[in-house]
Amino acid sequence: MKVFVNLPQTPEERKVLANGVARFHATLMLEKIKKLNINDSSKEKVLNLVLDHFKEESKKECISD
């Protein structure tokens, strides 16, 4: 089996790829939250908890860099 992989070569191309992957993951997360068998208020709480989690994680990454 042969596999061909095209990777971004420039920093700008890598940023475009990273942003596209982030948007894809965000879309998946939103769809999973929408499908939860809970009321809208609880879905909003789940979303806010997820967003808070990622904000904290991004702060940790900034500090460690």
Short mmCIF file of C-alpha atoms in Angstrom, two decimals:
data_model
loop_
_atom_site.label_atom_id
_atom_site.label_comp_id
_atom_site.label_asym_id
_atom_site.label_seq_id
_atom_site.Cartn_x
_atom_site.Cartn_y
_atom_site.Cartn_z
CA MET A 1 0.00 0.00 0.00
CA LYS A 2 1.25 3.47 -0.85
CA VAL A 3 0.26 6.51 1.14
CA PHE A 4 0.87 10.05 0.00
CA VAL A 5 0.82 12.86 2.53
CA ASN A 6 0.99 16.52 1.64
CA LEU A 7 2.08 18.60 4.59
CA PRO A 8 2.10 22.38 4.73
CA GLN A 9 5.54 23.80 4.01
CA THR A 10 5.29 27.37 5.26
CA PRO A 11 4.27 28.76 8.65
CA GLU A 12 1.24 30.40 7.00
CA GLU A 13 0.12 27.08 5.50
CA ARG A 14 0.58 25.33 8.87
CA LYS A 15 -1.53 28.03 10.53
CA VAL A 16 -4.30 27.57 7.93
CA LEU A 17 -4.25 23.80 8.54
CA ALA A 18 -4.28 24.22 12.33
CA ASN A 19 -7.22 26.65 12.13
CA GLY A 20 -9.13 24.27 9.87
CA VAL A 21 -8.57 21.36 12.25
CA ALA A 22 -9.64 23.53 15.20
CA ARG A 23 -12.85 24.55 13.40
CA PHE A 24 -13.55 20.91 12.58
CA HIS A 25 -13.10 19.85 16.22
CA ALA A 26 -15.26 22.73 17.42
CA THR A 27 -18.03 21.73 15.02
CA LEU A 28 -17.90 18.13 16.25
CA MET A 29 -18.05 19.27 19.88
CA LEU A 30 -21.03 21.54 19.24
CA GLU A 31 -22.91 18.77 17.43
CA LYS A 32 -22.27 16.34 20.30
CA ILE A 33 -23.55 18.89 22.83
CA LYS A 34 -26.66 19.56 20.70
CA LYS A 35 -27.44 15.83 20.65
CA LEU A 36 -27.25 15.41 24.43
CA ASN A 37 -30.52 14.27 25.98
CA ILE A 38 -30.74 17.25 28.35
CA ASN A 39 -32.54 20.59 28.32
CA ASP A 40 -31.12 23.66 26.57
CA SER A 41 -30.09 25.29 29.83
CA SER A 42 -27.99 22.26 30.73
CA LYS A 43 -26.48 22.18 27.24
CA GLU A 44 -25.45 25.79 27.70
CA LYS A 45 -23.80 24.90 31.02
CA VAL A 46 -21.92 22.03 29.37
CA LEU A 47 -20.73 24.31 26.58
CA ASN A 48 -19.55 26.93 29.08
CA LEU A 49 -17.66 24.28 31.07
CA VAL A 50 -15.97 23.04 27.91
CA LEU A 51 -15.01 26.59 26.92
CA ASP A 52 -13.66 27.31 30.41
CA HIS A 53 -11.62 24.11 30.29
CA PHE A 54 -10.01 25.06 26.98
CA LYS A 55 -9.31 28.61 28.16
CA GLU A 56 -7.46 27.22 31.18
CA GLU A 57 -5.56 24.74 29.02
CA SER A 58 -4.50 27.48 26.61
CA LYS A 59 -3.25 29.58 29.55
CA LYS A 60 -1.14 26.64 30.71
CA GLU A 61 0.34 26.25 27.23
CA CYS A 62 1.21 29.95 27.07
CA ILE A 63 2.96 29.78 30.43
CA SER A 64 4.99 26.67 29.51
CA ASP A 65 6.17 28.16 26.16
#
